[in-house]
CSV table of C-alpha atoms in Angstrom, one decimal:
chain,number,residue,atom,x,y,z
A,1,MET,CA,163.9,36.1,213.2
A,2,LEU,CA,164.3,34.4,210.1
A,3,MET,CA,164.8,37.8,208.1
A,4,LEU,CA,167.0,39.0,210.9
A,5,ALA,CA,169.4,35.9,210.5
A,6,ILE,CA,169.3,36.1,206.9
A,7,PHE,CA,170.2,40.4,207.1
A,8,ALA,CA,173.3,39.6,209.8
A,9,ALA,CA,174.6,37.3,207.5
A,10,SER,CA,174.5,39.5,204.6
A,11,LEU,CA,176.5,42.0,206.5
A,12,ALA,CA,179.4,39.3,207.0
A,13,LEU,CA,179.6,39.3,203.2
A,14,PRO,CA,182.5,41.4,202.0
A,15,PHE,CA,181.1,44.3,199.7
A,16,PRO,CA,183.3,45.1,196.5
A,17,PRO,CA,185.9,48.2,196.9
A,18,SER,CA,184.0,51.2,195.5
A,19,PRO,CA,186.0,52.4,192.3
A,20,ARG,CA,189.0,55.1,193.0
A,21,PHE,CA,188.5,58.6,192.0
A,22,VAL,CA,190.6,59.2,189.2
A,23,PRO,CA,190.2,63.1,188.0
A,24,ALA,CA,189.7,63.6,184.0
A,25,PRO,CA,193.0,64.9,182.5
A,26,VAL,CA,193.0,68.7,182.2
A,27,PRO,CA,195.3,69.5,179.0
A,28,GLU,CA,197.9,71.6,179.6
A,29,PRO,CA,197.5,75.1,178.7
A,30,VAL,CA,199.6,76.5,175.6
A,31,ALA,CA,202.6,78.6,176.3
A,32,TRP,CA,202.1,82.1,175.3
A,33,GLU,CA,205.1,82.8,173.1
A,34,PRO,CA,205.9,84.9,170.8
A,35,THR,CA,204.2,84.0,167.5
A,36,ARG,CA,205.9,82.8,164.3
A,37,ALA,CA,205.6,83.9,161.2
A,38,GLY,CA,201.8,83.0,159.9
A,39,ASP,CA,201.0,83.0,163.3
A,40,THR,CA,199.0,86.5,163.0
A,41,LEU,CA,195.8,87.8,160.8
A,42,THR,CA,197.3,89.9,157.9
A,43,LYS,CA,195.3,92.6,156.4
A,44,GLY,CA,192.2,91.4,154.2
A,45,ALA,CA,192.6,87.6,155.6
A,46,ALA,CA,190.0,86.0,157.1
A,47,LEU,CA,190.3,83.4,160.1
A,48,SER,CA,189.0,80.7,158.4
A,49,SER,CA,191.5,81.0,155.4
A,50,VAL,CA,194.2,80.7,158.4
A,51,LEU,CA,192.5,77.7,160.2
A,52,ALA,CA,192.4,76.2,156.4
A,53,SER,CA,196.2,76.8,155.8
A,54,ARG,CA,197.1,74.6,159.0
A,55,GLY,CA,195.1,71.6,158.0
A,56,PHE,CA,191.6,72.1,159.6
A,57,ASP,CA,188.4,70.9,157.3
A,58,THR,CA,185.4,72.7,156.8
A,59,ASP,CA,183.5,71.2,159.5
A,60,HIS,CA,186.1,71.8,162.0
A,61,ILE,CA,186.3,75.4,161.0
A,62,ARG,CA,182.9,76.0,161.1
A,63,GLU,CA,182.8,74.7,164.6
A,64,ILE,CA,185.6,76.9,165.6
A,65,ILE,CA,184.0,80.0,164.2
A,66,ARG,CA,180.9,79.1,165.9
A,67,LEU,CA,182.4,78.9,169.3
A,68,LEU,CA,184.2,82.4,168.6
A,69,GLN,CA,180.6,84.0,167.9
A,70,ALA,CA,179.8,83.5,171.4
A,71,TYR,CA,182.7,86.1,172.5
A,72,ARG,CA,183.0,88.3,169.7
A,73,SER,CA,182.4,88.3,165.8
A,74,PRO,CA,185.2,87.2,163.3
A,75,ARG,CA,184.7,89.7,161.2
A,76,THR,CA,185.6,92.2,164.1
A,77,LEU,CA,189.3,90.5,164.4
A,78,ARG,CA,192.3,93.1,163.3
A,79,PRO,CA,195.2,92.5,161.7
A,80,GLY,CA,197.6,91.3,164.1
A,81,THR,CA,195.6,89.4,165.9
A,82,ALA,CA,197.9,86.4,167.2
A,83,LEU,CA,197.1,82.9,167.2
A,84,ARG,CA,199.2,79.6,168.5
A,85,PHE,CA,198.8,76.1,167.7
A,86,ALA,CA,199.8,72.7,169.3
A,87,LEU,CA,199.7,69.9,167.2
A,88,GLY,CA,197.7,66.6,167.9
A,89,ALA,CA,198.6,63.1,167.3
A,90,THR,CA,197.4,63.3,163.8
A,91,GLY,CA,199.6,66.3,162.7
A,92,ILE,CA,196.3,68.6,163.0
A,93,PRO,CA,196.7,71.0,165.8
A,94,ASP,CA,194.0,70.1,168.4
A,95,ARG,CA,194.8,73.1,170.4
A,96,ILE,CA,194.4,76.8,169.4
A,97,LEU,CA,195.3,80.0,171.7
A,98,LEU,CA,193.9,83.0,170.5
A,99,ALA,CA,194.4,86.9,171.5
A,100,LEU,CA,190.8,87.8,171.7
A,101,THR,CA,192.1,91.3,173.4
A,102,PRO,CA,195.3,92.8,175.0
A,103,ASP,CA,194.2,91.3,178.4
A,104,SER,CA,192.5,88.0,177.7
A,105,LEU,CA,193.7,84.7,175.5
A,106,LEU,CA,190.8,82.4,174.5
A,107,HIS,CA,191.8,78.7,174.2
A,108,PHE,CA,190.3,76.2,171.9
A,109,VAL,CA,190.7,72.6,173.0
A,110,HIS,CA,190.0,69.6,171.0
A,111,ASP,CA,189.2,66.5,172.8
A,112,ASP,CA,186.8,63.1,172.1
A,113,SER,CA,185.6,64.8,168.9
A,114,VAL,CA,184.2,67.8,170.7
A,115,TRP,CA,185.8,71.5,170.4
A,116,THR,CA,185.5,73.5,174.0
A,117,THR,CA,186.7,76.7,174.7
A,118,ARG,CA,187.6,79.2,178.0
A,119,ILE,CA,189.1,82.3,178.6
A,120,GLU,CA,192.3,83.0,180.3
A,121,PRO,CA,193.6,86.3,181.4
A,122,VAL,CA,196.8,87.6,180.2
A,123,PRO,CA,199.2,87.6,183.0
A,124,PHE,CA,200.8,90.8,184.0
A,125,VAL,CA,203.7,91.7,186.6
A,126,LEU,CA,203.6,94.7,189.1
A,127,ASP,CA,206.6,97.1,189.1
A,128,THR,CA,207.2,100.5,190.1
A,129,VAL,CA,208.8,103.1,188.5
A,130,ARG,CA,210.3,106.4,190.0
A,131,ILE,CA,211.2,109.6,187.9
A,132,SER,CA,212.3,113.3,188.7
A,133,GLY,CA,211.5,116.3,186.4
A,134,VAL,CA,213.5,119.4,186.4
A,135,ILE,CA,211.7,122.1,184.0
A,136,GLU,CA,213.2,123.8,181.6
A,137,SER,CA,210.6,125.8,179.6
A,138,SER,CA,207.5,123.0,180.5
A,139,LEU,CA,207.0,119.5,182.0
A,140,TRP,CA,207.0,118.3,178.2
A,141,SER,CA,210.7,119.3,177.7
A,142,ALA,CA,211.9,119.0,181.2
A,143,ARG,CA,214.9,117.2,182.3
A,144,LEU,CA,214.5,113.8,183.1
A,145,GLY,CA,216.2,111.7,185.9
A,146,GLY,CA,215.4,108.3,188.1
A,147,GLU,CA,214.5,105.3,186.2
A,148,VAL,CA,213.5,107.4,183.1
A,149,GLU,CA,215.0,104.3,180.7
A,150,ARG,CA,212.0,102.4,181.8
A,151,VAL,CA,209.4,104.6,180.8
A,152,GLY,CA,208.5,105.1,177.0
A,153,LYS,CA,208.1,108.3,175.3
A,154,LYS,CA,204.6,107.7,174.9
A,155,GLU,CA,203.9,106.6,178.4
A,156,PHE,CA,205.8,109.8,179.4
A,157,GLU,CA,203.4,112.2,177.4
A,158,GLU,CA,200.4,110.1,179.0
A,159,MET,CA,201.8,110.5,182.7
A,160,VAL,CA,202.0,114.5,182.1
A,161,TYR,CA,198.3,115.0,180.7
A,162,ASP,CA,197.5,112.9,183.9
A,163,LEU,CA,199.5,115.1,186.0
A,164,ALA,CA,198.0,117.7,184.9
A,165,ASP,CA,194.6,116.5,186.1
A,166,VAL,CA,195.9,115.6,189.6
A,167,PHE,CA,196.8,119.5,190.0
A,168,ALA,CA,194.3,121.1,187.6
A,169,TRP,CA,192.9,123.3,190.4
A,170,LYS,CA,196.3,124.1,192.0
A,171,VAL,CA,198.3,124.6,189.0
A,172,ASP,CA,198.0,125.7,185.4
A,173,PHE,CA,201.1,123.5,183.7
A,174,THR,CA,200.8,125.7,180.6
A,175,ARG,CA,201.0,128.7,182.4
A,176,ASP,CA,202.4,128.3,185.9
A,177,LEU,CA,205.9,126.4,185.8
A,178,ARG,CA,209.0,128.1,186.4
A,179,ARG,CA,212.5,127.1,185.2
A,180,GLY,CA,213.8,125.0,188.1
A,181,ASP,CA,210.8,123.6,189.2
A,182,VAL,CA,211.2,120.1,190.3
A,183,LEU,CA,208.8,117.0,189.9
A,184,ARG,CA,209.0,113.6,191.6
A,185,VAL,CA,206.5,111.0,190.9
A,186,ALA,CA,206.2,107.0,192.0
A,187,VAL,CA,204.2,105.4,189.6
A,188,GLU,CA,202.8,101.7,189.6
A,189,ARG,CA,201.8,99.4,186.6
A,190,LYS,CA,200.5,96.6,185.3
A,191,VAL,CA,202.8,95.2,182.8
A,192,ARG,CA,201.9,92.6,180.3
A,193,PRO,CA,204.4,89.8,178.9
A,194,ASP,CA,205.1,91.8,175.6
A,195,GLY,CA,206.5,94.9,177.8
A,196,SER,CA,203.1,96.8,177.2
A,197,ILE,CA,201.5,98.6,180.1
A,198,ARG,CA,197.9,97.2,181.2
A,199,SER,CA,197.2,100.3,183.5
A,200,ARG,CA,199.0,102.3,185.9
A,201,HIS,CA,198.4,105.0,188.6
A,202,PHE,CA,200.3,107.2,190.8
A,203,LEU,CA,201.5,106.1,194.2
A,204,ALA,CA,202.6,109.6,195.3
A,205,ILE,CA,203.3,113.0,193.5
A,206,GLU,CA,205.8,115.7,194.7
A,207,LEU,CA,205.9,119.1,192.8
A,208,SER,CA,207.9,121.8,193.9
A,209,ASN,CA,206.4,125.4,192.3
A,210,ALA,CA,207.6,128.9,192.5
A,211,GLY,CA,208.4,128.3,196.4
A,212,ARG,CA,205.7,125.9,197.3
A,213,VAL,CA,205.6,122.0,197.6
A,214,LEU,CA,202.4,120.5,196.6
A,215,ARG,CA,202.2,116.7,197.3
A,216,ALA,CA,199.5,114.3,196.1
A,217,ILE,CA,198.5,110.7,197.5
A,218,PRO,CA,195.8,108.9,195.8
A,219,GLN,CA,192.9,107.2,197.2
A,220,PRO,CA,190.6,104.4,195.3
A,221,ALA,CA,187.3,105.7,194.2
A,222,PRO,CA,184.1,103.9,192.5
A,223,GLY,CA,184.4,102.8,189.1
A,224,GLY,CA,188.3,102.0,189.3
A,225,ARG,CA,189.2,105.9,189.6
A,226,TYR,CA,191.4,107.4,191.8
A,227,VAL,CA,191.1,110.7,193.9
A,228,TYR,CA,194.0,112.6,195.1
A,229,PHE,CA,194.6,114.6,198.6
A,230,ASP,CA,197.4,116.3,199.8
A,231,GLU,CA,199.4,115.1,203.2
A,232,GLU,CA,197.0,116.0,205.3
A,233,GLY,CA,193.9,114.5,203.8
A,234,ARG,CA,192.6,117.9,202.0
A,235,SER,CA,191.3,117.5,198.6
A,236,LEU,CA,193.4,118.3,195.4
A,237,ARG,CA,190.1,118.4,193.5
A,238,GLY,CA,188.1,121.7,193.6
A,239,ALA,CA,184.3,121.0,193.3
A,240,PHE,CA,183.7,123.0,190.2
A,241,LEU,CA,185.7,122.0,187.3
A,242,ARG,CA,187.4,125.4,185.6
A,243,TYR,CA,185.5,125.0,182.5
A,244,PRO,CA,182.4,123.4,180.8
A,245,VAL,CA,184.6,122.7,177.6
A,246,PRO,CA,188.3,122.8,176.8
A,247,TYR,CA,188.1,125.6,174.6
A,248,ARG,CA,189.3,129.5,174.3
A,249,ILE,CA,187.4,132.3,176.0
A,250,THR,CA,185.8,134.5,173.2
A,251,SER,CA,184.1,137.1,175.5
A,252,HIS,CA,184.0,137.7,179.0
A,253,PHE,CA,182.3,138.6,182.1
A,254,ASN,CA,181.2,142.5,181.8
A,255,THR,CA,178.9,144.6,183.2
A,256,ARG,CA,178.5,146.4,180.0
A,257,ARG,CA,179.3,145.1,176.6
A,258,PHE,CA,178.0,145.5,172.9
A,259,HIS,CA,175.4,142.9,171.9
A,260,PRO,CA,176.2,141.9,168.2
A,261,ILE,CA,172.5,141.0,167.3
A,262,LEU,CA,170.5,143.4,169.6
A,263,LYS,CA,172.8,146.2,168.9
A,264,LEU,CA,172.6,147.6,172.2
A,265,TRP,CA,174.9,148.3,175.4
A,266,ARG,CA,174.0,145.6,177.9
A,267,ALA,CA,175.6,143.3,180.6
A,268,HIS,CA,177.0,140.1,179.6
A,269,GLU,CA,176.8,138.2,182.7
A,270,GLY,CA,178.8,135.0,181.8
A,271,ILE,CA,181.6,133.8,179.9
A,272,ASP,CA,181.5,132.6,175.9
A,273,TYR,CA,183.5,129.8,174.9
A,274,GLY,CA,184.3,129.4,171.4
A,275,ALA,CA,183.7,125.7,170.7
A,276,PRO,CA,182.7,124.0,167.4
A,277,ALA,CA,179.1,122.9,167.2
A,278,GLY,CA,178.5,119.5,168.6
A,279,ALA,CA,181.4,119.5,171.0
A,280,PRO,CA,180.2,118.2,174.5
A,281,VAL,CA,179.6,119.9,177.5
A,282,GLU,CA,180.5,118.6,180.8
A,283,ALA,CA,178.7,119.8,184.4
A,284,THR,CA,181.2,121.8,186.1
A,285,ALA,CA,179.6,120.4,189.4
A,286,SER,CA,177.5,117.6,190.9
A,287,GLY,CA,174.0,119.1,191.5
A,288,ILE,CA,170.2,119.0,190.5
A,289,VAL,CA,168.8,119.8,187.2
A,290,THR,CA,166.5,122.7,187.6
A,291,TRP,CA,166.0,123.7,184.0
A,292,ALA,CA,166.4,121.7,180.4
A,293,GLY,CA,164.7,123.2,177.6
A,294,PHE,CA,164.2,126.3,175.8
A,295,MET,CA,164.7,129.7,177.8
A,296,GLY,CA,164.5,132.7,175.3
A,297,ALA,CA,167.3,134.2,174.1
A,298,TYR,CA,169.4,131.8,176.1
A,299,GLY,CA,167.9,129.0,173.4
A,300,ARG,CA,168.7,125.4,174.7
A,301,LEU,CA,169.5,125.8,178.2
A,302,VAL,CA,170.7,123.6,181.0
A,303,GLU,CA,170.7,124.8,184.7
A,304,LEU,CA,172.1,123.0,187.6
A,305,ARG,CA,171.2,123.9,191.2
A,306,HIS,CA,174.6,123.0,193.8
A,307,PRO,CA,175.2,122.9,197.4
A,308,GLY,CA,175.6,126.5,198.9
A,309,GLU,CA,172.7,128.7,196.9
A,310,LEU,CA,174.8,127.8,193.7
A,311,ARG,CA,173.6,127.6,190.0
A,312,THR,CA,175.5,127.4,186.6
A,313,ARG,CA,174.0,127.4,183.5
A,314,TYR,CA,175.0,126.2,180.0
A,315,ALA,CA,173.2,128.0,177.0
A,316,HIS,CA,172.6,127.8,173.1
A,317,LEU,CA,173.1,124.5,173.1
A,318,SER,CA,172.5,122.5,169.8
A,319,SER,CA,171.2,119.4,172.3
A,320,ILE,CA,170.7,118.1,176.0
A,321,ALA,CA,171.5,114.7,177.1
A,322,PRO,CA,168.5,112.5,177.4
A,323,ASP,CA,169.0,111.7,180.8
A,324,VAL,CA,169.1,115.5,182.0
A,325,ARG,CA,165.9,116.6,183.0
A,326,PRO,CA,164.5,118.5,185.7
A,327,GLY,CA,164.9,116.3,189.1
A,328,ALA,CA,167.7,114.2,187.7
A,329,ARG,CA,171.2,114.5,189.3
A,330,VAL,CA,174.4,115.0,187.1
A,331,GLU,CA,178.0,114.5,188.3
A,332,GLN,CA,180.9,116.8,187.9
A,333,GLY,CA,182.3,115.9,184.3
A,334,GLN,CA,178.9,114.4,183.2
A,335,ILE,CA,178.2,115.3,179.3
A,336,ILE,CA,174.7,117.5,179.9
A,337,GLY,CA,174.6,118.5,176.5
A,338,ARG,CA,176.4,119.8,173.3
A,339,VAL,CA,177.2,123.2,171.7
A,340,GLY,CA,175.4,124.7,169.4
A,341,SER,CA,173.7,128.5,168.4
A,342,SER,CA,170.1,128.3,169.5
A,343,GLY,CA,168.5,131.2,170.8
A,344,LEU,CA,170.0,134.3,170.1
A,345,ALA,CA,173.5,133.5,169.2
A,346,THR,CA,175.7,134.6,166.1
A,347,GLY,CA,177.6,131.1,165.9
A,348,PRO,CA,178.2,128.1,167.5
A,349,HIS,CA,179.6,128.7,171.0
A,350,LEU,CA,178.7,127.9,175.2
A,351,HIS,CA,177.7,130.7,177.2
A,352,TYR,CA,178.4,129.7,180.6
A,353,GLU,CA,176.9,131.5,184.1
A,354,PHE,CA,177.9,131.2,187.6
A,355,LEU,CA,175.2,132.3,190.4
A,356,GLN,CA,175.8,132.7,193.8
A,357,ASN,CA,172.6,133.5,196.1
A,358,GLY,CA,170.7,134.7,192.7
A,359,ARG,CA,173.4,137.1,191.4
A,360,HIS,CA,175.7,136.5,188.4
A,361,ARG,CA,179.4,135.9,189.2
A,362,ASP,CA,182.6,136.1,186.9
A,363,PRO,CA,183.3,132.4,187.0
A,364,LEU,CA,186.7,133.2,186.7
A,365,LYS,CA,187.1,135.2,190.0
A,366,VAL,CA,184.6,134.3,192.2
A,367,GLU,CA,186.0,131.7,195.2
A,368,LEU,CA,185.0,128.7,194.7
A,369,PRO,CA,184.7,125.8,197.3
A,370,GLY,CA,187.1,122.7,197.4
A,371,ALA,CA,185.9,119.2,197.4
A,372,PRO,CA,185.5,117.4,200.6
A,373,SER,CA,188.7,116.4,202.7
A,374,ILE,CA,189.2,112.7,203.5
A,375,ASP,CA,186.4,111.4,205.5
A,376,ALA,CA,187.1,111.2,209.2
A,377,ALA,CA,186.6,107.4,209.2
A,378,ARG,CA,189.3,106.7,206.7
A,379,GLN,CA,191.8,109.5,208.4
A,380,ALA,CA,193.8,106.6,210.3
A,381,GLU,CA,194.0,104.3,207.0
A,382,PHE,CA,195.1,107.3,205.0
A,383,LEU,CA,197.9,108.5,207.3
A,384,ARG,CA,199.0,105.0,207.2
A,385,ASP,CA,199.1,104.9,203.1
A,386,ARG,CA,201.0,108.2,203.2
A,387,ASP,CA,203.5,107.3,205.3
A,388,GLU,CA,203.9,104.5,203.4
A,389,VAL,CA,204.3,105.8,199.9
A,390,LEU,CA,205.9,109.4,200.3
A,391,PRO,CA,209.2,107.5,201.4
A,392,LEU,CA,209.3,106.3,197.9
A,393,LEU,CA,209.8,109.8,196.6
A,394,TYR,CA,213.0,110.1,198.7
A,395,GLY,CA,216.3,109.9,197.1
A,396,ILE,CA,214.9,110.1,193.3
A,397,PRO,CA,217.7,111.4,191.5
A,398,ILE,CA,217.6,114.5,189.2
A,399,SER,CA,219.2,114.6,186.0
A,400,ASP,CA,222.3,116.7,185.1
A,401,PRO,CA,222.4,116.0,181.6
A,402,PRO,CA,219.6,116.9,179.6
A,403,VAL,CA,217.4,114.4,178.8
A,404,SER,CA,214.3,114.6,177.2
A,405,LEU,CA,211.4,112.0,176.0
A,406,ALA,CA,208.8,114.3,174.9
A,407,SER,CA,208.2,114.8,171.3
A,408,GLY,CA,207.3,118.0,169.5
A,409,ALA,CA,203.7,116.6,168.7
A,410,ALA,CA,203.2,116.4,172.8
A,411,ARG,CA,204.3,119.9,173.1
A,412,THR,CA,202.3,121.0,170.0
A,413,ALA,CA,199.3,119.2,171.6
A,414,ALA,CA,200.1,120.8,175.1
A,415,ARG,CA,199.9,124.0,173.6
A,416,GLY,CA,196.8,123.3,171.9
A,417,ARG,CA,195.0,122.5,175.0
A,418,SER,CA,195.9,125.8,176.5
A,419,ASN,CA,194.2,128.1,173.8
């Protein structure tokens, strides 16, 4: 009873109030503004010398560099790397902002005699650009219209190469375009504060070519890529690439050809590409490796099995990729080896064969299957996307004056790609 009385009396005593929670002060971020003179690394200048010029002593410089090494080696900082400093009460900077990559900033904060770091992404804004082009002789020299003033020369050239990839199975941009063909595109971009482009992708494309109208609508794919479909959901991508190496053909498929080494007439059951030694060879389609090694006159050879009783062969290789072995799966565009001159070959080149039901076929003439259409489970979503983005193409003005962003170098590069 005595203990209960004591306990009851204790409850009547007032407890001291709990301390009010006060969050620790968070330093305000340093504003990322255009750098002043001396705020960028110059050629031959070390980060330590820049820090010393700002008044940091040896101990502070050593600690800052030690923290930086957790993200990258100070030796890899390139000339032009931007820095910002915020002065502390002592007149020595207590905050540093370093442009670690084009898309990330590294903060150094000095507080209570300790340096700490944190990463902050460079902000970006989304914008949409709509442009048109009327073909005069090629897309690289098209007469441009729409919001062309917002697109730089280099960006437009890169866009042309991307457009060629989107329509690679429908249109050869170096041969099939005709004077008067019209292109309309809507592009979504991520733009950094300095105006540079972080990334971009097409929202919708329309190409009027030789009396036909081709449209392309993107859909996201693994790895941050996009695959393109027409307005009905049919894939614009073929199941097979046009060629395993982007070089000129030196010998066509021929049922009767004089062999330069054997000195006799025999069938040439493939296509030879005059590529330089060491050039990467890509799988023209996804498939399973059935052979990876030497095969007589073929030299080093990779054979792939594809759906529909199709096989492709890549011969005279100088080397085969380490992960390409019998039973392994390879994806379209994956590098499976390097061009060489192994086996019966007069010099470096790639010999490419296409077999259907065990019979050799001319890769340039055989009817190739297309990639699958949009999955039925995604059809409704795709149609909603289509109806949202296609109107972006409507009303894009077509330029009358000859406005061209393409350079002679770009056109030269384009002609080089077609050879």
